[in-house]
PDB file of C-alpha atoms in Angstrom:
ATOM      1  CA  UNK A   1     -35.241   3.468  66.786  1.00  0.00           C
ATOM      2  CA  UNK A   2     -36.749   4.461  63.463  1.00  0.00           C
ATOM      3  CA  UNK A   3     -35.034   6.003  60.497  1.00  0.00           C
ATOM      4  CA  UNK A   4     -35.595   9.736  60.109  1.00  0.00           C
ATOM      5  CA  UNK A   5     -38.156  10.594  57.476  1.00  0.00           C
ATOM      6  CA  UNK A   6     -36.577  12.047  54.375  1.00  0.00           C
ATOM      7  CA  UNK A   7     -38.301  14.846  52.605  1.00  0.00           C
ATOM      8  CA  UNK A   8     -38.879  13.971  48.914  1.00  0.00           C
ATOM      9  CA  UNK A   9     -36.965  16.141  46.505  1.00  0.00           C
ATOM     10  CA  UNK A  10     -39.004  18.410  44.207  1.00  0.00           C
ATOM     11  CA  UNK A  11     -39.188  17.587  40.509  1.00  0.00           C
ATOM     12  CA  UNK A  12     -38.844  21.264  39.522  1.00  0.00           C
ATOM     13  CA  UNK A  13     -36.793  23.902  41.182  1.00  0.00           C
ATOM     14  CA  UNK A  14     -36.918  27.656  40.395  1.00  0.00           C
ATOM     15  CA  UNK A  15     -33.334  28.841  40.328  1.00  0.00           C
ATOM     16  CA  UNK A  16     -33.761  32.396  39.171  1.00  0.00           C
ATOM     17  CA  UNK A  17     -36.760  34.780  39.232  1.00  0.00           C
ATOM     18  CA  UNK A  18     -40.102  34.604  40.993  1.00  0.00           C
ATOM     19  CA  UNK A  19     -42.749  33.011  38.804  1.00  0.00           C
ATOM     20  CA  UNK A  20     -46.374  33.285  39.901  1.00  0.00           C
ATOM     21  CA  UNK A  21     -48.738  30.349  40.265  1.00  0.00           C
ATOM     22  CA  UNK A  22     -49.995  30.614  36.655  1.00  0.00           C
ATOM     23  CA  UNK A  23     -46.480  30.502  35.204  1.00  0.00           C
ATOM     24  CA  UNK A  24     -45.541  27.507  37.358  1.00  0.00           C
ATOM     25  CA  UNK A  25     -48.727  25.714  36.307  1.00  0.00           C
ATOM     26  CA  UNK A  26     -47.994  26.399  32.639  1.00  0.00           C
ATOM     27  CA  UNK A  27     -44.427  25.149  32.976  1.00  0.00           C
ATOM     28  CA  UNK A  28     -45.533  22.011  34.805  1.00  0.00           C
ATOM     29  CA  UNK A  29     -48.204  21.301  32.181  1.00  0.00           C
ATOM     30  CA  UNK A  30     -45.681  21.602  29.340  1.00  0.00           C
ATOM     31  CA  UNK A  31     -43.118  19.378  31.035  1.00  0.00           C
ATOM     32  CA  UNK A  32     -45.741  16.781  31.925  1.00  0.00           C
ATOM     33  CA  UNK A  33     -47.065  16.859  28.349  1.00  0.00           C
ATOM     34  CA  UNK A  34     -43.592  16.282  26.959  1.00  0.00           C
ATOM     35  CA  UNK A  35     -42.915  13.435  29.348  1.00  0.00           C
ATOM     36  CA  UNK A  36     -46.121  11.640  28.462  1.00  0.00           C
ATOM     37  CA  UNK A  37     -45.916  12.208  24.699  1.00  0.00           C
ATOM     38  CA  UNK A  38     -45.365   9.200  22.535  1.00  0.00           C
ATOM     39  CA  UNK A  39     -41.760   8.815  21.395  1.00  0.00           C
ATOM     40  CA  UNK A  40     -41.019  10.044  17.898  1.00  0.00           C
ATOM     41  CA  UNK A  41     -41.653   7.455  15.260  1.00  0.00           C
ATOM     42  CA  UNK A  42     -38.435   5.885  14.111  1.00  0.00           C
ATOM     43  CA  UNK A  43     -37.717   5.153  10.475  1.00  0.00           C
ATOM     44  CA  UNK A  44     -38.703   1.570   9.697  1.00  0.00           C
ATOM     45  CA  UNK A  45     -35.919  -0.848   9.266  1.00  0.00           C
ATOM     46  CA  UNK A  46     -35.232  -1.572   5.621  1.00  0.00           C
ATOM     47  CA  UNK A  47     -35.815  -5.145   4.597  1.00  0.00           C
ATOM     48  CA  UNK A  48     -33.552  -6.951   2.206  1.00  0.00           C
ATOM     49  CA  UNK A  49     -34.923  -7.360  -1.323  1.00  0.00           C
ATOM     50  CA  UNK A  50     -34.195 -11.081  -0.944  1.00  0.00           C
ATOM     51  CA  UNK A  51     -36.991 -11.205   1.654  1.00  0.00           C
ATOM     52  CA  UNK A  52     -39.465  -9.200  -0.488  1.00  0.00           C
ATOM     53  CA  UNK A  53     -42.515 -11.421  -1.185  1.00  0.00           C
ATOM     54  CA  UNK A  54     -43.420  -9.325  -4.180  1.00  0.00           C
ATOM     55  CA  UNK A  55     -40.318 -10.666  -5.949  1.00  0.00           C
ATOM     56  CA  UNK A  56     -42.002 -14.120  -6.055  1.00  0.00           C
ATOM     57  CA  UNK A  57     -44.673 -12.762  -8.387  1.00  0.00           C
ATOM     58  CA  UNK A  58     -43.039 -12.241 -11.769  1.00  0.00           C
ATOM     59  CA  UNK A  59     -43.273 -13.480 -15.278  1.00  0.00           C
ATOM     60  CA  UNK A  60     -41.714 -16.810 -16.151  1.00  0.00           C
ATOM     61  CA  UNK A  61     -38.120 -16.756 -17.269  1.00  0.00           C
ATOM     62  CA  UNK A  62     -37.847 -16.695 -21.075  1.00  0.00           C
ATOM     63  CA  UNK A  63     -35.528 -19.071 -22.935  1.00  0.00           C
ATOM     64  CA  UNK A  64     -32.708 -17.724 -25.033  1.00  0.00           C
ATOM     65  CA  UNK A  65     -29.505 -15.726 -24.784  1.00  0.00           C
ATOM     66  CA  UNK A  66     -29.015 -14.211 -21.345  1.00  0.00           C
ATOM     67  CA  UNK A  67     -31.785 -16.306 -19.765  1.00  0.00           C
ATOM     68  CA  UNK A  68     -29.405 -17.590 -17.156  1.00  0.00           C
ATOM     69  CA  UNK A  69     -29.014 -14.008 -15.879  1.00  0.00           C
ATOM     70  CA  UNK A  70     -32.764 -13.588 -15.543  1.00  0.00           C
ATOM     71  CA  UNK A  71     -33.100 -16.934 -13.701  1.00  0.00           C
ATOM     72  CA  UNK A  72     -31.438 -15.521 -10.578  1.00  0.00           C
ATOM     73  CA  UNK A  73     -32.406 -12.551  -8.480  1.00  0.00           C
ATOM     74  CA  UNK A  74     -33.318  -9.779 -10.914  1.00  0.00           C
ATOM     75  CA  UNK A  75     -30.996  -6.906 -10.279  1.00  0.00           C
TER      76      UNK A  75
END
C-alpha cells in the first residue's frame, strides 16, 4: 500500500477579487524580487577605542607636569 499523494500547497492564494494573469505575474515578480533581495546592511559594530590601531601612532609623551596623565590612554 502506498501513501496517498499530497497536493503541494500554493505559495500565493487570492482571497478576494479576481486578478487577471498580468496582475498575478506582477505580484509574483514583486514578491520573488523581495525574497531574493540582499538583506539590509546592518550598522557596523562599534569597536572599542582601546582596540584602535591608529592610537598607537602618536607623538611621544612630553616630560613635565601632567605627563603621567598623557602616558595612559588619551581621553
